[in-house]
């Protein structure tokens, strides 16, 4: 079957099999392995419609980020990464990237060997920042014959290399240990595609990047002592959503966007923490601390300070 996908550019796919092996080929780009079940399902759609052009079926076949999203392998890796994402602090958009190195069939299950990257993105100073997640991490995703999906990561520290050698066949070791920049760039591009799509969905424009891609001003940059900033740790234990830098970060709470802001009044030597609603700008709570001692000056909830 020859399949045309009319998007921003015309893409042409070929669906074919070689004995018991099934493929989808994008001309001059790549060949993607698929399953007999997937191949037959697509063929039935086309034959039942007389080979007609199917505008609405394209979304089930193609995605600009992962190429062929109907592929069970890509779906399984994405699902496994999503299910393990609670290991990190959450933002408002989860994103992932993965490169499948190969597969093995063993003991009633399929093992997928992959390079992965995950991240949670959130707004900081109006930028869309990767607030937590990973760099490039090799992982093994297992699909059982009952379609259960699990994921295994290598151990940390001195156990990392031995666990890689145990988890992955020898033919993948060079690729994993080389830690190529090109793999990292590919995964980052895939991951940030999620963030870009999310911004489009909520109708907001922002720069996308890692924390290190942006400049932040800390209290110590403005002359506040390390002793005072250390004392603020007690405040953050109770109010962890406030930023550690001068500026803002945002969270979705009860379906409303909230802004948490830290500002510094240099003339009064005061550090101010304010939470307000993004849309209405209504101030919901405010704390003021002495920048010379770290002690709280006022605490008002539901209204700002009278002299602020």
PDB file of C-alpha atoms in Angstrom:
ATOM      1  CA  UNK A   1       0.000   0.000   0.000  1.00  0.00           C
ATOM      2  CA  UNK A   2       1.127   3.522  -0.762  1.00  0.00           C
ATOM      3  CA  UNK A   3      -0.175   6.028   1.798  1.00  0.00           C
ATOM      4  CA  UNK A   4      -0.174   9.782   1.341  1.00  0.00           C
ATOM      5  CA  UNK A   5      -0.361  12.089   4.377  1.00  0.00           C
ATOM      6  CA  UNK A   6      -1.223  15.655   3.500  1.00  0.00           C
ATOM      7  CA  UNK A   7      -0.002  17.852   6.363  1.00  0.00           C
ATOM      8  CA  UNK A   8       2.236  20.907   6.325  1.00  0.00           C
ATOM      9  CA  UNK A   9       4.212  18.885   3.772  1.00  0.00           C
ATOM     10  CA  UNK A  10       3.147  15.901   1.726  1.00  0.00           C
ATOM     11  CA  UNK A  11       4.532  12.678   3.229  1.00  0.00           C
ATOM     12  CA  UNK A  12       4.515   9.340   1.463  1.00  0.00           C
ATOM     13  CA  UNK A  13       4.577   6.001   3.274  1.00  0.00           C
ATOM     14  CA  UNK A  14       4.764   2.434   1.997  1.00  0.00           C
ATOM     15  CA  UNK A  15       3.251  -0.459   3.908  1.00  0.00           C
ATOM     16  CA  UNK A  16       4.667  -3.872   2.990  1.00  0.00           C
ATOM     17  CA  UNK A  17       5.844  -7.194   4.314  1.00  0.00           C
ATOM     18  CA  UNK A  18       8.737  -9.543   3.624  1.00  0.00           C
ATOM     19  CA  UNK A  19       7.578 -13.035   4.577  1.00  0.00           C
ATOM     20  CA  UNK A  20       6.655 -12.673   8.273  1.00  0.00           C
ATOM     21  CA  UNK A  21       8.332  -9.303   8.757  1.00  0.00           C
ATOM     22  CA  UNK A  22       6.266  -6.140   8.442  1.00  0.00           C
ATOM     23  CA  UNK A  23       7.447  -2.621   7.671  1.00  0.00           C
ATOM     24  CA  UNK A  24       6.388   0.956   7.088  1.00  0.00           C
ATOM     25  CA  UNK A  25       8.818   2.966   4.974  1.00  0.00           C
ATOM     26  CA  UNK A  26       9.060   6.717   4.617  1.00  0.00           C
ATOM     27  CA  UNK A  27      10.821   7.221   1.309  1.00  0.00           C
ATOM     28  CA  UNK A  28      14.416   8.460   1.669  1.00  0.00           C
ATOM     29  CA  UNK A  29      13.995   8.854   5.447  1.00  0.00           C
ATOM     30  CA  UNK A  30      13.714   5.512   7.196  1.00  0.00           C
ATOM     31  CA  UNK A  31      12.155   2.078   7.510  1.00  0.00           C
ATOM     32  CA  UNK A  32      10.178   1.274  10.666  1.00  0.00           C
ATOM     33  CA  UNK A  33       9.404  -2.228  11.838  1.00  0.00           C
ATOM     34  CA  UNK A  34       5.820  -2.909  12.793  1.00  0.00           C
ATOM     35  CA  UNK A  35       3.700  -5.920  13.727  1.00  0.00           C
ATOM     36  CA  UNK A  36       1.480  -8.103  11.591  1.00  0.00           C
ATOM     37  CA  UNK A  37      -1.553  -6.975  13.611  1.00  0.00           C
ATOM     38  CA  UNK A  38      -0.839  -3.301  12.976  1.00  0.00           C
ATOM     39  CA  UNK A  39      -0.141  -3.898   9.294  1.00  0.00           C
ATOM     40  CA  UNK A  40      -3.325  -5.891   8.789  1.00  0.00           C
ATOM     41  CA  UNK A  41      -5.384  -3.278  10.666  1.00  0.00           C
ATOM     42  CA  UNK A  42      -4.159  -0.486   8.401  1.00  0.00           C
ATOM     43  CA  UNK A  43      -4.703  -2.614   5.303  1.00  0.00           C
ATOM     44  CA  UNK A  44      -8.299  -3.329   6.351  1.00  0.00           C
ATOM     45  CA  UNK A  45      -9.015   0.370   6.765  1.00  0.00           C
ATOM     46  CA  UNK A  46      -7.864   1.091   3.236  1.00  0.00           C
ATOM     47  CA  UNK A  47      -9.402  -1.910   1.526  1.00  0.00           C
ATOM     48  CA  UNK A  48     -12.752  -1.394   3.248  1.00  0.00           C
ATOM     49  CA  UNK A  49     -12.798   2.139   1.840  1.00  0.00           C
ATOM     50  CA  UNK A  50     -11.726   1.157  -1.648  1.00  0.00           C
ATOM     51  CA  UNK A  51      -8.312   2.694  -1.180  1.00  0.00           C
ATOM     52  CA  UNK A  52      -9.869   6.121  -0.667  1.00  0.00           C
ATOM     53  CA  UNK A  53      -7.970   9.021   0.849  1.00  0.00           C
ATOM     54  CA  UNK A  54      -8.721   9.011   4.581  1.00  0.00           C
ATOM     55  CA  UNK A  55      -8.248  12.480   6.031  1.00  0.00           C
ATOM     56  CA  UNK A  56      -9.350  11.596   9.571  1.00  0.00           C
ATOM     57  CA  UNK A  57      -7.247   8.446   9.851  1.00  0.00           C
ATOM     58  CA  UNK A  58      -3.942  10.236   9.563  1.00  0.00           C
ATOM     59  CA  UNK A  59      -3.765  11.161  13.220  1.00  0.00           C
ATOM     60  CA  UNK A  60      -3.790   7.489  14.174  1.00  0.00           C
ATOM     61  CA  UNK A  61      -0.814   6.797  11.905  1.00  0.00           C
ATOM     62  CA  UNK A  62       1.550   9.699  12.112  1.00  0.00           C
ATOM     63  CA  UNK A  63       3.109  12.082  14.544  1.00  0.00           C
ATOM     64  CA  UNK A  64       5.867  14.562  13.759  1.00  0.00           C
ATOM     65  CA  UNK A  65       7.802  13.679  16.902  1.00  0.00           C
ATOM     66  CA  UNK A  66       7.867   9.886  17.007  1.00  0.00           C
ATOM     67  CA  UNK A  67       7.221   9.224  13.320  1.00  0.00           C
ATOM     68  CA  UNK A  68       4.974   6.173  13.409  1.00  0.00           C
ATOM     69  CA  UNK A  69       3.037   6.318  16.670  1.00  0.00           C
ATOM     70  CA  UNK A  70       1.000   3.243  15.793  1.00  0.00           C
ATOM     71  CA  UNK A  71       4.146   1.227  16.487  1.00  0.00           C
ATOM     72  CA  UNK A  72       3.646  -0.715  19.708  1.00  0.00           C
ATOM     73  CA  UNK A  73       7.294  -0.255  20.657  1.00  0.00           C
ATOM     74  CA  UNK A  74       7.143   3.560  20.689  1.00  0.00           C
ATOM     75  CA  UNK A  75       3.872   3.522  22.569  1.00  0.00           C
ATOM     76  CA  UNK A  76       5.250   1.123  25.170  1.00  0.00           C
ATOM     77  CA  UNK A  77       8.385   3.193  25.804  1.00  0.00           C
ATOM     78  CA  UNK A  78       6.390   6.427  26.084  1.00  0.00           C
ATOM     79  CA  UNK A  79       3.939   4.766  28.483  1.00  0.00           C
ATOM     80  CA  UNK A  80       6.725   3.339  30.631  1.00  0.00           C
ATOM     81  CA  UNK A  81       8.527   6.678  30.862  1.00  0.00           C
ATOM     82  CA  UNK A  82       5.301   8.439  31.782  1.00  0.00           C
ATOM     83  CA  UNK A  83       4.518   5.885  34.489  1.00  0.00           C
ATOM     84  CA  UNK A  84       7.952   6.376  36.078  1.00  0.00           C
ATOM     85  CA  UNK A  85       7.851  10.179  35.881  1.00  0.00           C
ATOM     86  CA  UNK A  86       6.699  10.531  39.504  1.00  0.00           C
ATOM     87  CA  UNK A  87      10.311   9.977  40.561  1.00  0.00           C
ATOM     88  CA  UNK A  88      10.848  13.680  39.918  1.00  0.00           C
ATOM     89  CA  UNK A  89       9.255  16.925  41.020  1.00  0.00           C
ATOM     90  CA  UNK A  90       6.299  17.660  38.795  1.00  0.00           C
ATOM     91  CA  UNK A  91       5.707  20.740  36.660  1.00  0.00           C
ATOM     92  CA  UNK A  92       2.591  21.151  34.557  1.00  0.00           C
ATOM     93  CA  UNK A  93       3.769  19.410  31.378  1.00  0.00           C
ATOM     94  CA  UNK A  94       5.473  16.006  31.244  1.00  0.00           C
ATOM     95  CA  UNK A  95       7.745  15.408  28.243  1.00  0.00           C
ATOM     96  CA  UNK A  96       9.868  12.528  27.023  1.00  0.00           C
ATOM     97  CA  UNK A  97      12.219  11.507  24.250  1.00  0.00           C
ATOM     98  CA  UNK A  98      13.488   8.066  23.324  1.00  0.00           C
ATOM     99  CA  UNK A  99      15.644   6.279  20.793  1.00  0.00           C
ATOM    100  CA  UNK A 100      14.997   2.562  20.367  1.00  0.00           C
ATOM    101  CA  UNK A 101      18.279   0.680  19.919  1.00  0.00           C
ATOM    102  CA  UNK A 102      16.711  -2.744  19.377  1.00  0.00           C
ATOM    103  CA  UNK A 103      14.557  -5.501  20.817  1.00  0.00           C
ATOM    104  CA  UNK A 104      14.705  -9.096  22.023  1.00  0.00           C
ATOM    105  CA  UNK A 105      11.973 -11.677  22.465  1.00  0.00           C
ATOM    106  CA  UNK A 106      12.453 -13.876  25.519  1.00  0.00           C
ATOM    107  CA  UNK A 107      10.435 -15.799  28.107  1.00  0.00           C
ATOM    108  CA  UNK A 108       7.031 -14.651  26.963  1.00  0.00           C
ATOM    109  CA  UNK A 109       8.006 -10.975  26.787  1.00  0.00           C
ATOM    110  CA  UNK A 110       9.553  -8.408  24.478  1.00  0.00           C
ATOM    111  CA  UNK A 111      12.471  -6.338  25.749  1.00  0.00           C
ATOM    112  CA  UNK A 112      13.033  -2.913  24.223  1.00  0.00           C
ATOM    113  CA  UNK A 113      16.491  -1.388  24.613  1.00  0.00           C
ATOM    114  CA  UNK A 114      16.382   2.399  24.489  1.00  0.00           C
ATOM    115  CA  UNK A 115      18.065   5.689  25.254  1.00  0.00           C
ATOM    116  CA  UNK A 116      15.641   7.957  27.075  1.00  0.00           C
ATOM    117  CA  UNK A 117      15.168  11.469  28.407  1.00  0.00           C
ATOM    118  CA  UNK A 118      12.320  12.833  30.543  1.00  0.00           C
ATOM    119  CA  UNK A 119      11.373  16.188  31.979  1.00  0.00           C
ATOM    120  CA  UNK A 120       8.688  18.208  33.716  1.00  0.00           C
ATOM    121  CA  UNK A 121       8.215  21.738  32.377  1.00  0.00           C
ATOM    122  CA  UNK A 122       6.813  24.730  34.248  1.00  0.00           C
ATOM    123  CA  UNK A 123       6.783  28.521  34.031  1.00  0.00           C
ATOM    124  CA  UNK A 124       9.593  30.448  35.709  1.00  0.00           C
ATOM    125  CA  UNK A 125       9.911  34.177  35.009  1.00  0.00           C
ATOM    126  CA  UNK A 126       7.550  33.649  32.040  1.00  0.00           C
ATOM    127  CA  UNK A 127       9.933  31.102  30.487  1.00  0.00           C
ATOM    128  CA  UNK A 128       8.865  27.453  30.064  1.00  0.00           C
ATOM    129  CA  UNK A 129      11.631  25.680  31.946  1.00  0.00           C
ATOM    130  CA  UNK A 130      12.564  22.042  32.496  1.00  0.00           C
ATOM    131  CA  UNK A 131      12.172  22.134  36.272  1.00  0.00           C
ATOM    132  CA  UNK A 132      13.087  18.486  36.845  1.00  0.00           C
ATOM    133  CA  UNK A 133      13.924  15.299  34.967  1.00  0.00           C
ATOM    134  CA  UNK A 134      16.894  13.511  33.480  1.00  0.00           C
ATOM    135  CA  UNK A 135      19.615  13.725  30.919  1.00  0.00           C
ATOM    136  CA  UNK A 136      20.254  10.756  28.624  1.00  0.00           C
ATOM    137  CA  UNK A 137      19.533   7.507  30.484  1.00  0.00           C
ATOM    138  CA  UNK A 138      19.586   4.018  28.947  1.00  0.00           C
ATOM    139  CA  UNK A 139      16.568   1.934  29.914  1.00  0.00           C
ATOM    140  CA  UNK A 140      15.023  -1.451  29.230  1.00  0.00           C
ATOM    141  CA  UNK A 141      11.262  -1.543  28.702  1.00  0.00           C
ATOM    142  CA  UNK A 142       9.554  -4.936  28.926  1.00  0.00           C
ATOM    143  CA  UNK A 143       6.201  -5.765  27.346  1.00  0.00           C
ATOM    144  CA  UNK A 144       4.696  -8.980  28.655  1.00  0.00           C
ATOM    145  CA  UNK A 145       2.485 -11.222  26.542  1.00  0.00           C
ATOM    146  CA  UNK A 146      -0.407  -9.787  28.587  1.00  0.00           C
ATOM    147  CA  UNK A 147       0.600  -6.290  27.420  1.00  0.00           C
ATOM    148  CA  UNK A 148       1.879  -5.216  30.851  1.00  0.00           C
ATOM    149  CA  UNK A 149       4.654  -2.649  30.525  1.00  0.00           C
ATOM    150  CA  UNK A 150       7.551  -2.125  32.941  1.00  0.00           C
ATOM    151  CA  UNK A 151      10.820  -0.207  32.828  1.00  0.00           C
ATOM    152  CA  UNK A 152      14.258  -0.771  34.342  1.00  0.00           C
ATOM    153  CA  UNK A 153      17.032   1.789  34.733  1.00  0.00           C
ATOM    154  CA  UNK A 154      20.720   1.198  35.474  1.00  0.00           C
ATOM    155  CA  UNK A 155      22.005   1.657  39.007  1.00  0.00           C
ATOM    156  CA  UNK A 156      23.813   4.801  40.109  1.00  0.00           C
ATOM    157  CA  UNK A 157      27.426   5.556  40.903  1.00  0.00           C
ATOM    158  CA  UNK A 158      30.009   2.795  40.721  1.00  0.00           C
ATOM    159  CA  UNK A 159      27.254   0.275  39.922  1.00  0.00           C
ATOM    160  CA  UNK A 160      26.274   2.090  36.712  1.00  0.00           C
ATOM    161  CA  UNK A 161      28.665   0.415  34.255  1.00  0.00           C
ATOM    162  CA  UNK A 162      28.224  -3.124  35.652  1.00  0.00           C
ATOM    163  CA  UNK A 163      24.435  -2.782  35.553  1.00  0.00           C
ATOM    164  CA  UNK A 164      24.565  -1.582  31.921  1.00  0.00           C
ATOM    165  CA  UNK A 165      26.604  -4.640  30.965  1.00  0.00           C
ATOM    166  CA  UNK A 166      24.086  -6.843  32.740  1.00  0.00           C
ATOM    167  CA  UNK A 167      20.967  -5.205  31.304  1.00  0.00           C
ATOM    168  CA  UNK A 168      22.032  -4.623  27.688  1.00  0.00           C
ATOM    169  CA  UNK A 169      23.419  -6.971  25.033  1.00  0.00           C
ATOM    170  CA  UNK A 170      27.054  -6.358  24.132  1.00  0.00           C
ATOM    171  CA  UNK A 171      26.197  -4.843  20.734  1.00  0.00           C
ATOM    172  CA  UNK A 172      24.675  -1.765  22.437  1.00  0.00           C
ATOM    173  CA  UNK A 173      27.469  -1.058  24.917  1.00  0.00           C
ATOM    174  CA  UNK A 174      29.566   1.170  22.665  1.00  0.00           C
ATOM    175  CA  UNK A 175      26.574   3.345  21.764  1.00  0.00           C
ATOM    176  CA  UNK A 176      25.595   3.719  25.430  1.00  0.00           C
ATOM    177  CA  UNK A 177      29.041   4.378  26.879  1.00  0.00           C
ATOM    178  CA  UNK A 178      30.048   6.776  24.081  1.00  0.00           C
ATOM    179  CA  UNK A 179      27.288   9.158  25.249  1.00  0.00           C
ATOM    180  CA  UNK A 180      27.145  10.872  21.869  1.00  0.00           C
ATOM    181  CA  UNK A 181      26.105  14.518  21.712  1.00  0.00           C
ATOM    182  CA  UNK A 182      23.921  13.733  18.705  1.00  0.00           C
ATOM    183  CA  UNK A 183      21.775  11.352  20.784  1.00  0.00           C
ATOM    184  CA  UNK A 184      21.340  13.966  23.482  1.00  0.00           C
ATOM    185  CA  UNK A 185      20.315  16.596  20.929  1.00  0.00           C
ATOM    186  CA  UNK A 186      17.809  14.223  19.325  1.00  0.00           C
ATOM    187  CA  UNK A 187      16.222  13.356  22.668  1.00  0.00           C
ATOM    188  CA  UNK A 188      16.116  16.979  23.783  1.00  0.00           C
ATOM    189  CA  UNK A 189      14.416  17.961  20.537  1.00  0.00           C
ATOM    190  CA  UNK A 190      11.799  15.239  21.023  1.00  0.00           C
ATOM    191  CA  UNK A 191      11.245  16.237  24.642  1.00  0.00           C
ATOM    192  CA  UNK A 192      10.898  19.929  23.881  1.00  0.00           C
ATOM    193  CA  UNK A 193       8.361  19.141  21.162  1.00  0.00           C
ATOM    194  CA  UNK A 194       5.976  18.179  23.972  1.00  0.00           C
ATOM    195  CA  UNK A 195       6.570  21.540  25.652  1.00  0.00           C
ATOM    196  CA  UNK A 196       6.015  23.390  22.381  1.00  0.00           C
ATOM    197  CA  UNK A 197       2.749  21.529  21.755  1.00  0.00           C
ATOM    198  CA  UNK A 198       1.601  22.272  25.302  1.00  0.00           C
ATOM    199  CA  UNK A 199       2.236  25.999  24.900  1.00  0.00           C
ATOM    200  CA  UNK A 200       0.277  25.958  21.668  1.00  0.00           C
ATOM    201  CA  UNK A 201      -2.575  24.148  23.400  1.00  0.00           C
ATOM    202  CA  UNK A 202      -2.887  26.754  26.182  1.00  0.00           C
ATOM    203  CA  UNK A 203      -2.317  29.661  23.805  1.00  0.00           C
ATOM    204  CA  UNK A 204       0.818  31.027  25.389  1.00  0.00           C
ATOM    205  CA  UNK A 205       4.217  32.001  24.026  1.00  0.00           C
ATOM    206  CA  UNK A 206       7.407  31.415  25.999  1.00  0.00           C
ATOM    207  CA  UNK A 207      11.050  30.526  25.588  1.00  0.00           C
ATOM    208  CA  UNK A 208      11.633  26.793  26.163  1.00  0.00           C
ATOM    209  CA  UNK A 209      14.798  25.510  27.793  1.00  0.00           C
ATOM    210  CA  UNK A 210      16.653  23.990  30.717  1.00  0.00           C
ATOM    211  CA  UNK A 211      17.153  25.861  33.988  1.00  0.00           C
ATOM    212  CA  UNK A 212      20.744  26.609  32.972  1.00  0.00           C
ATOM    213  CA  UNK A 213      19.603  28.296  29.748  1.00  0.00           C
ATOM    214  CA  UNK A 214      18.215  31.278  31.652  1.00  0.00           C
ATOM    215  CA  UNK A 215      19.636  33.878  34.029  1.00  0.00           C
ATOM    216  CA  UNK A 216      18.375  34.035  37.611  1.00  0.00           C
ATOM    217  CA  UNK A 217      19.036  36.626  40.314  1.00  0.00           C
ATOM    218  CA  UNK A 218      19.533  35.209  43.804  1.00  0.00           C
ATOM    219  CA  UNK A 219      19.214  37.095  47.072  1.00  0.00           C
ATOM    220  CA  UNK A 220      22.937  36.706  47.675  1.00  0.00           C
ATOM    221  CA  UNK A 221      23.557  38.484  44.340  1.00  0.00           C
ATOM    222  CA  UNK A 222      21.822  41.504  45.884  1.00  0.00           C
ATOM    223  CA  UNK A 223      23.841  41.503  49.089  1.00  0.00           C
ATOM    224  CA  UNK A 224      21.672  39.347  51.356  1.00  0.00           C
ATOM    225  CA  UNK A 225      23.915  37.243  53.601  1.00  0.00           C
ATOM    226  CA  UNK A 226      24.277  33.484  53.313  1.00  0.00           C
ATOM    227  CA  UNK A 227      23.201  33.237  56.980  1.00  0.00           C
ATOM    228  CA  UNK A 228      19.843  34.826  56.128  1.00  0.00           C
ATOM    229  CA  UNK A 229      19.257  32.730  53.020  1.00  0.00           C
ATOM    230  CA  UNK A 230      20.038  29.596  55.041  1.00  0.00           C
ATOM    231  CA  UNK A 231      17.488  30.685  57.638  1.00  0.00           C
ATOM    232  CA  UNK A 232      14.862  30.952  54.877  1.00  0.00           C
ATOM    233  CA  UNK A 233      14.950  27.162  54.540  1.00  0.00           C
ATOM    234  CA  UNK A 234      12.489  26.999  57.434  1.00  0.00           C
ATOM    235  CA  UNK A 235      10.104  29.204  55.452  1.00  0.00           C
ATOM    236  CA  UNK A 236      10.446  27.025  52.341  1.00  0.00           C
ATOM    237  CA  UNK A 237       9.609  23.893  54.313  1.00  0.00           C
ATOM    238  CA  UNK A 238       6.093  25.263  54.764  1.00  0.00           C
ATOM    239  CA  UNK A 239       5.858  27.201  51.483  1.00  0.00           C
ATOM    240  CA  UNK A 240       7.787  25.160  48.947  1.00  0.00           C
ATOM    241  CA  UNK A 241       6.080  26.619  45.857  1.00  0.00           C
ATOM    242  CA  UNK A 242       7.834  29.961  46.201  1.00  0.00           C
ATOM    243  CA  UNK A 243      10.948  30.420  44.053  1.00  0.00           C
ATOM    244  CA  UNK A 244      14.478  30.553  45.451  1.00  0.00           C
ATOM    245  CA  UNK A 245      15.266  33.345  42.995  1.00  0.00           C
ATOM    246  CA  UNK A 246      13.941  36.872  42.444  1.00  0.00           C
ATOM    247  CA  UNK A 247      10.971  36.402  40.156  1.00  0.00           C
ATOM    248  CA  UNK A 248       8.022  34.094  39.637  1.00  0.00           C
ATOM    249  CA  UNK A 249       7.034  30.505  39.121  1.00  0.00           C
ATOM    250  CA  UNK A 250       3.560  29.214  38.351  1.00  0.00           C
ATOM    251  CA  UNK A 251       1.375  26.264  39.341  1.00  0.00           C
ATOM    252  CA  UNK A 252      -2.078  25.045  38.407  1.00  0.00           C
ATOM    253  CA  UNK A 253      -4.198  24.763  41.560  1.00  0.00           C
ATOM    254  CA  UNK A 254      -7.853  23.695  41.434  1.00  0.00           C
ATOM    255  CA  UNK A 255      -7.839  24.432  37.689  1.00  0.00           C
ATOM    256  CA  UNK A 256      -6.615  27.993  38.290  1.00  0.00           C
ATOM    257  CA  UNK A 257      -3.161  29.326  37.449  1.00  0.00           C
ATOM    258  CA  UNK A 258      -1.366  30.727  40.471  1.00  0.00           C
ATOM    259  CA  UNK A 259       1.796  32.827  40.498  1.00  0.00           C
ATOM    260  CA  UNK A 260       4.300  32.578  43.352  1.00  0.00           C
ATOM    261  CA  UNK A 261       6.645  35.545  43.465  1.00  0.00           C
ATOM    262  CA  UNK A 262       9.713  36.524  45.468  1.00  0.00           C
ATOM    263  CA  UNK A 263      10.791  40.169  45.370  1.00  0.00           C
ATOM    264  CA  UNK A 264      13.378  42.197  47.250  1.00  0.00           C
ATOM    265  CA  UNK A 265      12.847  45.706  48.597  1.00  0.00           C
ATOM    266  CA  UNK A 266      16.438  46.877  48.797  1.00  0.00           C
ATOM    267  CA  UNK A 267      15.623  50.289  50.311  1.00  0.00           C
ATOM    268  CA  UNK A 268      13.674  48.657  53.160  1.00  0.00           C
ATOM    269  CA  UNK A 269      15.847  45.530  53.370  1.00  0.00           C
ATOM    270  CA  UNK A 270      12.765  43.337  53.054  1.00  0.00           C
ATOM    271  CA  UNK A 271      12.122  40.075  51.221  1.00  0.00           C
ATOM    272  CA  UNK A 272       8.541  39.692  50.066  1.00  0.00           C
ATOM    273  CA  UNK A 273       6.714  36.522  49.024  1.00  0.00           C
ATOM    274  CA  UNK A 274       3.382  36.950  47.242  1.00  0.00           C
ATOM    275  CA  UNK A 275       0.894  34.477  45.793  1.00  0.00           C
ATOM    276  CA  UNK A 276      -1.647  35.856  43.345  1.00  0.00           C
ATOM    277  CA  UNK A 277      -4.088  34.648  40.682  1.00  0.00           C
ATOM    278  CA  UNK A 278      -2.579  34.809  37.175  1.00  0.00           C
ATOM    279  CA  UNK A 279      -5.712  36.093  35.429  1.00  0.00           C
ATOM    280  CA  UNK A 280      -7.227  38.465  37.992  1.00  0.00           C
ATOM    281  CA  UNK A 281      -3.934  39.446  39.692  1.00  0.00           C
ATOM    282  CA  UNK A 282      -5.787  39.131  43.021  1.00  0.00           C
ATOM    283  CA  UNK A 283      -3.307  38.752  45.873  1.00  0.00           C
ATOM    284  CA  UNK A 284      -4.137  35.689  47.954  1.00  0.00           C
ATOM    285  CA  UNK A 285      -1.297  35.697  50.490  1.00  0.00           C
ATOM    286  CA  UNK A 286       1.772  37.694  51.301  1.00  0.00           C
ATOM    287  CA  UNK A 287       4.757  37.267  53.618  1.00  0.00           C
ATOM    288  CA  UNK A 288       7.433  39.818  54.430  1.00  0.00           C
ATOM    289  CA  UNK A 289      10.789  38.910  55.989  1.00  0.00           C
ATOM    290  CA  UNK A 290      13.612  41.028  57.322  1.00  0.00           C
ATOM    291  CA  UNK A 291      16.559  40.734  54.921  1.00  0.00           C
ATOM    292  CA  UNK A 292      19.067  41.385  57.699  1.00  0.00           C
ATOM    293  CA  UNK A 293      17.811  38.729  60.126  1.00  0.00           C
ATOM    294  CA  UNK A 294      15.563  36.402  58.131  1.00  0.00           C
ATOM    295  CA  UNK A 295      12.752  36.909  60.655  1.00  0.00           C
ATOM    296  CA  UNK A 296       9.163  37.289  59.518  1.00  0.00           C
ATOM    297  CA  UNK A 297       7.827  40.846  59.787  1.00  0.00           C
ATOM    298  CA  UNK A 298       4.207  40.387  58.786  1.00  0.00           C
ATOM    299  CA  UNK A 299       1.931  37.594  57.677  1.00  0.00           C
ATOM    300  CA  UNK A 300      -1.265  38.466  55.876  1.00  0.00           C
ATOM    301  CA  UNK A 301      -3.542  36.093  54.059  1.00  0.00           C
ATOM    302  CA  UNK A 302      -6.162  37.247  51.598  1.00  0.00           C
ATOM    303  CA  UNK A 303      -4.773  40.803  51.377  1.00  0.00           C
ATOM    304  CA  UNK A 304      -1.437  42.573  50.842  1.00  0.00           C
ATOM    305  CA  UNK A 305       0.388  44.559  53.479  1.00  0.00           C
ATOM    306  CA  UNK A 306      -1.208  47.940  54.115  1.00  0.00           C
ATOM    307  CA  UNK A 307       1.971  49.768  53.114  1.00  0.00           C
ATOM    308  CA  UNK A 308       2.927  47.537  50.150  1.00  0.00           C
TER     309      UNK A 308
END
